[in-house]
């Protein structure tokens, strides 16, 4: 598993996401699981996108597991209101069907996407 830090959303690649989910502990924290593919879809990265529209600072941590060795953990971090951040896995060879599960811990409460 790769250890990573929270960062801005990448500006290149083809991003494919599921629908955003509201975190079970807050109507104002949403998150979605995404893949970032290169142009010919031969390489992929896992990515968890988190938005904070709560008006408050929260603490977040994430664990993303995949079927292509793209697992990533982003450690506990302050996440300020009005921001978007991502937890980004390593670039890996793309399988025929990429799959992932994302776990977001927000202020100690766990939810999955």
Coordinates of N, CA and C in Angstrom, one line a residue:
X1 N 0.8 -1.2 0.0 CA 0.0 0.0 0.0 C 0.9 1.2 0.0
X2 N 0.5 2.2 -0.8 CA 1.2 3.5 -0.9 C 0.7 4.4 0.2
X3 N 1.6 5.1 0.8 CA 1.3 6.3 1.7 C 1.3 7.5 0.8
X4 N 0.4 8.4 1.0 CA 0.3 9.6 0.2 C -0.2 10.7 1.0
X5 N -0.2 11.9 0.5 CA -0.7 13.1 1.2 C -1.9 13.7 0.4
X6 N -2.7 14.4 1.0 CA -3.8 15.1 0.4 C -3.3 16.1 -0.5
X7 N -3.9 16.3 -1.7 CA -3.4 17.3 -2.7 C -4.5 17.8 -3.6
X8 N -4.2 18.7 -4.5 CA -5.2 19.2 -5.5 C -5.5 18.2 -6.5
X9 N -6.6 18.3 -7.2 CA -7.0 17.4 -8.2 C -6.1 17.5 -9.4
X10 N -5.6 16.4 -10.0 CA -4.7 16.5 -11.2 C -5.4 17.2 -12.3
X11 N -4.6 17.9 -13.2 CA -5.1 18.6 -14.3 C -5.0 17.8 -15.6
X12 N -4.4 16.7 -15.6 CA -4.3 15.9 -16.8 C -4.9 14.5 -16.6
X13 N -5.1 13.9 -17.8 CA -5.7 12.5 -17.7 C -7.2 12.5 -17.9
X14 N -7.8 11.4 -18.1 CA -9.2 11.2 -18.2 C -9.7 10.7 -16.9
X15 N -10.6 11.5 -16.3 CA -11.1 11.2 -14.9 C -12.5 10.6 -15.1
X16 N -12.7 9.4 -14.5 CA -14.0 8.8 -14.5 C -14.4 8.5 -13.0
X17 N -15.5 9.1 -12.6 CA -15.9 9.0 -11.2 C -17.3 8.4 -11.0
X18 N -17.6 7.8 -9.9 CA -18.9 7.5 -9.5 C -19.6 8.7 -9.0
X19 N -20.9 8.6 -8.7 CA -21.6 9.8 -8.2 C -21.1 10.1 -6.8
X20 N -21.1 11.4 -6.4 CA -20.7 11.8 -5.1 C -21.6 11.3 -4.0
X21 N -21.1 11.0 -2.9 CA -21.9 10.5 -1.8 C -21.7 11.4 -0.6
X22 N -22.8 11.7 0.1 CA -22.7 12.5 1.3 C -22.2 11.6 2.4
X23 N -21.3 12.1 3.2 CA -20.7 11.3 4.3 C -21.8 11.1 5.3
X24 N -21.9 9.9 5.9 CA -22.9 9.5 6.9 C -22.9 10.5 8.1
X25 N -21.8 11.1 8.4 CA -21.7 11.9 9.6 C -22.0 13.4 9.4
X26 N -22.1 13.8 8.1 CA -22.3 15.2 7.8 C -22.9 15.4 6.4
X27 N -24.0 16.2 6.3 CA -24.6 16.5 5.0 C -23.8 17.4 4.2
X28 N -22.7 17.9 4.7 CA -21.9 18.9 4.0 C -20.5 18.4 3.6
X29 N -20.2 17.1 3.9 CA -19.0 16.5 3.4 C -19.4 15.5 2.4
X30 N -18.8 15.6 1.2 CA -19.1 14.6 0.1 C -17.8 14.0 -0.4
X31 N -17.9 12.8 -1.0 CA -16.8 12.2 -1.5 C -17.2 11.2 -2.6
X32 N -16.2 11.0 -3.6 CA -16.5 10.1 -4.7 C -15.2 9.4 -5.1
X33 N -15.3 8.2 -5.5 CA -14.2 7.3 -6.0 C -14.0 7.6 -7.5
X34 N -12.8 7.7 -7.9 CA -12.5 8.0 -9.3 C -11.3 7.2 -9.8
X35 N -11.2 7.1 -11.1 CA -10.0 6.6 -11.8 C -9.5 7.7 -12.7
X36 N -8.2 7.8 -12.8 CA -7.6 8.7 -13.8 C -6.8 7.8 -14.8
X37 N -7.2 7.9 -16.0 CA -6.6 7.1 -17.1 C -5.7 8.0 -18.0
X38 N -4.7 7.4 -18.5 CA -3.9 8.1 -19.6 C -4.7 8.0 -20.9
X39 N -4.2 8.7 -21.9 CA -5.0 8.9 -23.1 C -5.4 7.6 -23.8
X40 N -4.5 6.5 -23.8 CA -4.9 5.3 -24.4 C -5.4 4.2 -23.4
X41 N -5.7 4.7 -22.2 CA -6.3 3.9 -21.1 C -5.5 2.6 -20.8
X42 N -4.2 2.7 -20.9 CA -3.3 1.6 -20.6 C -2.8 1.7 -19.1
X43 N -2.9 2.9 -18.6 CA -2.4 3.1 -17.2 C -3.6 3.8 -16.4
X44 N -3.6 3.6 -15.1 CA -4.7 4.1 -14.3 C -4.1 4.5 -12.9
X45 N -4.8 5.4 -12.3 CA -4.5 5.8 -10.9 C -5.9 5.8 -10.1
X46 N -5.9 5.4 -8.9 CA -7.1 5.5 -8.0 C -7.1 6.9 -7.4
X47 N -8.3 7.4 -7.2 CA -8.4 8.7 -6.6 C -9.7 8.9 -5.8
X48 N -9.6 9.4 -4.6 CA -10.7 9.7 -3.8 C -10.8 11.3 -3.7
X49 N -11.9 11.8 -4.1 CA -12.2 13.3 -4.1 C -13.1 13.6 -3.0
X50 N -12.7 14.6 -2.2 CA -13.5 15.0 -1.0 C -13.8 16.5 -1.1
X51 N -15.0 16.9 -0.8 CA -15.4 18.3 -0.8 C -16.0 18.6 0.6
X52 N -15.6 19.8 1.1 CA -16.0 20.3 2.4 C -16.9 21.5 2.2
X53 N -18.2 21.4 2.4 CA -19.1 22.6 2.3 C -19.7 22.8 3.7
X54 N -19.1 22.4 4.7 CA -19.7 22.4 6.1 C -19.6 23.8 6.8
X55 N -18.7 24.6 6.4 CA -18.5 25.9 7.1 C -17.5 25.7 8.3
X56 N -17.0 24.5 8.5 CA -16.1 24.1 9.6 C -14.9 23.3 9.1
X57 N -13.8 23.4 9.9 CA -12.7 22.6 9.6 C -13.0 21.2 10.2
X58 N -12.7 20.1 9.4 CA -12.9 18.8 9.9 C -11.5 18.0 9.7
X59 N -11.4 16.9 10.3 CA -10.2 16.0 10.1 C -10.6 14.8 9.3
X60 N -9.8 14.5 8.2 CA -10.1 13.4 7.3 C -8.9 12.5 7.2
X61 N -9.2 11.3 6.9 CA -8.2 10.2 6.6 C -8.9 9.3 5.6
X62 N -8.1 8.7 4.7 CA -8.7 7.8 3.7 C -7.9 6.6 3.4
X63 N -8.6 5.6 3.0 CA -8.0 4.3 2.5 C -8.7 3.9 1.3
X64 N -8.0 3.7 0.2 CA -8.6 3.3 -1.1 C -8.0 1.9 -1.4
X65 N -8.8 0.9 -1.7 CA -8.3 -0.4 -2.1 C -8.8 -0.7 -3.5
X66 N -7.9 -1.3 -4.3 CA -8.2 -1.5 -5.7 C -8.0 -3.0 -6.1
X67 N -8.4 -3.3 -7.3 CA -8.0 -4.7 -7.9 C -6.8 -4.6 -8.8
X68 N -6.1 -3.5 -8.8 CA -4.9 -3.4 -9.7 C -3.7 -2.9 -9.0
X69 N -3.6 -3.2 -7.7 CA -2.4 -2.8 -6.9 C -2.2 -1.3 -6.8
X70 N -3.3 -0.6 -6.8 CA -3.3 0.8 -6.7 C -3.8 1.3 -5.3
X71 N -3.6 0.5 -4.3 CA -4.1 0.9 -3.0 C -3.3 2.1 -2.4
X72 N -4.0 3.0 -1.7 CA -3.4 4.1 -1.2 C -4.0 4.5 0.2
X73 N -3.2 5.1 1.0 CA -3.6 5.6 2.3 C -3.2 7.1 2.4
X74 N -4.1 7.9 2.7 CA -3.8 9.3 3.0 C -4.1 9.6 4.5
X75 N -3.1 10.0 5.2 CA -3.2 10.2 6.6 C -4.0 11.3 7.1
X76 N -4.3 11.3 8.4 CA -5.1 12.2 9.1 C -4.6 13.7 8.8
X77 N -5.6 14.5 8.4 CA -5.2 15.9 8.0 C -6.4 16.8 8.3
X78 N -6.1 18.1 8.6 CA -7.1 19.1 8.7 C -7.6 19.4 7.3
X79 N -8.9 19.6 7.2 CA -9.5 19.9 5.9 C -10.5 21.0 6.1
X80 N -10.2 22.1 5.5 CA -10.9 23.4 5.8 C -12.1 23.6 4.9
X81 N -13.1 24.3 5.4 CA -14.3 24.6 4.7 C -14.1 25.2 3.3
X82 N -14.9 24.8 2.4 CA -14.8 25.4 1.0 C -13.8 24.8 0.1
X83 N -13.1 23.8 0.6 CA -12.0 23.2 -0.2 C -12.4 21.8 -0.8
X84 N -11.6 21.4 -1.8 CA -11.7 20.1 -2.4 C -10.3 19.6 -2.3
X85 N -10.1 18.3 -2.0 CA -8.8 17.6 -1.9 C -9.0 16.2 -2.5
X86 N -7.8 15.6 -2.8 CA -7.8 14.2 -3.3 C -6.8 13.4 -2.7
X87 N -7.0 12.1 -2.6 CA -6.1 11.1 -2.2 C -5.8 10.3 -3.4
X88 N -4.5 10.4 -3.9 CA -4.2 9.8 -5.2 C -3.2 8.7 -5.1
X89 N -3.6 7.6 -5.7 CA -2.7 6.4 -5.7 C -1.7 6.4 -6.8
X90 N -0.8 5.4 -6.8 CA 0.3 5.3 -7.8 C -0.3 5.0 -9.2
X91 N 0.4 5.3 -10.2 CA 0.1 4.9 -11.6 C 0.4 3.4 -11.8
X92 N -0.6 2.7 -12.3 CA -0.4 1.2 -12.5 C -0.9 0.9 -13.9
X93 N -0.5 -0.3 -14.4 CA -1.1 -0.8 -15.6 C -2.6 -1.0 -15.4
X94 N -3.4 -0.6 -16.4 CA -4.8 -0.7 -16.2 C -5.3 -2.1 -16.5
X95 N -6.1 -2.7 -15.6 CA -6.7 -4.0 -15.8 C -7.9 -3.9 -16.8
X96 N -8.4 -5.0 -17.3 CA -9.6 -4.9 -18.2 C -10.8 -4.3 -17.5
X97 N -10.9 -4.5 -16.2 CA -12.0 -3.8 -15.5 C -11.4 -3.4 -14.1
X98 N -11.3 -2.1 -14.0 CA -10.7 -1.5 -12.7 C -11.8 -1.4 -11.7
X99 N -11.5 -1.8 -10.4 CA -12.4 -1.7 -9.3 C -11.8 -1.1 -8.1
X100 N -12.6 -0.5 -7.3 CA -12.0 0.1 -6.0 C -13.1 0.3 -5.0
X101 N -12.7 0.3 -3.7 CA -13.5 0.7 -2.6 C -12.8 1.8 -1.9
X102 N -13.5 2.9 -1.5 CA -13.0 4.0 -0.8 C -13.6 4.1 0.6
X103 N -12.7 4.3 1.6 CA -13.1 4.5 3.0 C -12.7 5.9 3.4
X104 N -13.6 6.7 3.8 CA -13.3 8.1 4.3 C -13.7 8.2 5.8
X105 N -12.7 8.5 6.6 CA -12.9 8.7 8.0 C -12.9 10.2 8.2
X106 N -14.0 10.8 8.7 CA -14.2 12.2 8.9 C -14.6 12.4 10.4
X107 N -13.7 13.1 11.1 CA -13.9 13.4 12.5 C -14.1 12.1 13.3
X108 N -13.5 11.0 12.9 CA -13.6 9.7 13.6 C -14.7 8.8 13.1
X109 N -15.6 9.3 12.2 CA -16.7 8.5 11.7 C -16.3 8.0 10.3
X110 N -16.6 6.7 10.1 CA -16.2 5.9 8.9 C -17.4 5.9 8.0
X111 N -17.1 6.0 6.7 CA -18.1 5.8 5.6 C -17.4 5.3 4.4
X112 N -18.1 4.6 3.5 CA -17.6 3.9 2.4 C -18.3 4.4 1.1
X113 N -17.5 4.4 0.0 CA -18.0 4.7 -1.3 C -17.4 3.7 -2.3

